[in-house]
Coordinates of C-alpha atoms in Angstrom, one line a residue:
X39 CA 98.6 99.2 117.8
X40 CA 95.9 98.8 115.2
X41 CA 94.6 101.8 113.6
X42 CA 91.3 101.8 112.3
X43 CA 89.9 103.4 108.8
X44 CA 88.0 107.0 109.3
X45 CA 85.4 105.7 106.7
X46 CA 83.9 102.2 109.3
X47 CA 84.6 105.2 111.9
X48 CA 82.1 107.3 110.5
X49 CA 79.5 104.2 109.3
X50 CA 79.6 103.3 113.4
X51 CA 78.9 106.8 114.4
X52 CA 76.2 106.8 111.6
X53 CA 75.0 103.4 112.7
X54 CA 75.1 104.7 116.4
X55 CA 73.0 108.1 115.2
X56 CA 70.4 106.4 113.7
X57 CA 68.9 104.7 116.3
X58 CA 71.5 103.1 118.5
X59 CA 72.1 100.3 115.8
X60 CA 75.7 100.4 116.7
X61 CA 77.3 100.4 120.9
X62 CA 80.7 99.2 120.5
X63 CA 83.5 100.9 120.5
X64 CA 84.2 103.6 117.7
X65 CA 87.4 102.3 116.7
X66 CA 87.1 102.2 113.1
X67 CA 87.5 98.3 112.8
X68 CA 85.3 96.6 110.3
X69 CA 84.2 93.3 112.6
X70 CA 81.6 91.6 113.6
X71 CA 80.2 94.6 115.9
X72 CA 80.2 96.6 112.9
X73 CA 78.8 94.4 110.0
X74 CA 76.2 92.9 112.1
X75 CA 74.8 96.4 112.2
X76 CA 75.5 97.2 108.7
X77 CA 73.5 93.7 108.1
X78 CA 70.5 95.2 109.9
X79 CA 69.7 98.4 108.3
X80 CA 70.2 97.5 104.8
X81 CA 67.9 94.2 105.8
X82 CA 70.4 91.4 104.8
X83 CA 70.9 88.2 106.6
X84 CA 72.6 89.2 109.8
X85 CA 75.4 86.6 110.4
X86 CA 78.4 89.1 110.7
X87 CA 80.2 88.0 107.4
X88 CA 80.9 90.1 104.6
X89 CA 81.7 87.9 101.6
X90 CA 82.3 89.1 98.0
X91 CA 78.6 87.4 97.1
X92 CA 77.1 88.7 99.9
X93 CA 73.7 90.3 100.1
X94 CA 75.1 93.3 102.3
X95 CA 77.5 93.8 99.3
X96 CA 75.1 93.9 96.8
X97 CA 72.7 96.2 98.7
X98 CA 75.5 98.8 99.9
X99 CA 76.5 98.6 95.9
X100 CA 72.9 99.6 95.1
X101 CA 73.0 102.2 98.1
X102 CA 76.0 103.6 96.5
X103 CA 75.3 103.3 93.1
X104 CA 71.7 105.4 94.1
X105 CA 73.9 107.9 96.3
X106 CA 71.3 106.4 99.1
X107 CA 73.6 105.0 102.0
X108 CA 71.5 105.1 105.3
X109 CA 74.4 106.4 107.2

């Protein structure tokens, strides 16, 4: 059985709160269902892949960084 991390649990019910961005399953898995939606409020590319360049990374790091995350 995989067990998922509390912290993607509570982006997806964050996701799911503002506006329904997120319908899957609250399992706490970081995949596809979840970055996709991640990609889509922070206004990145939406392809579903989180690499270490990536602009999701960069704008969750400025999110952060201004104690601004939209979830």
């Amino acid at each position: 059985m995989i067990i998922g991390s509390d912290i993607i649990r509570t982006i997806q019910m964050g996701l799911k709160s503002r506006g329904g961005y997120y319908s899957s399953v609250m399992d706490g898995l970081c995949g596809e269902a979840t970055i996709k939606p991640m990609q889509k409020v922070l206004g990145t590319m939406v392809d579903g892949i989180v690499s270490q360049v990536s602009d999701i990374v960069k704008e969750l790091e400025r999110a952060m960084n201004d104690n601004k995350l939209p979830w």
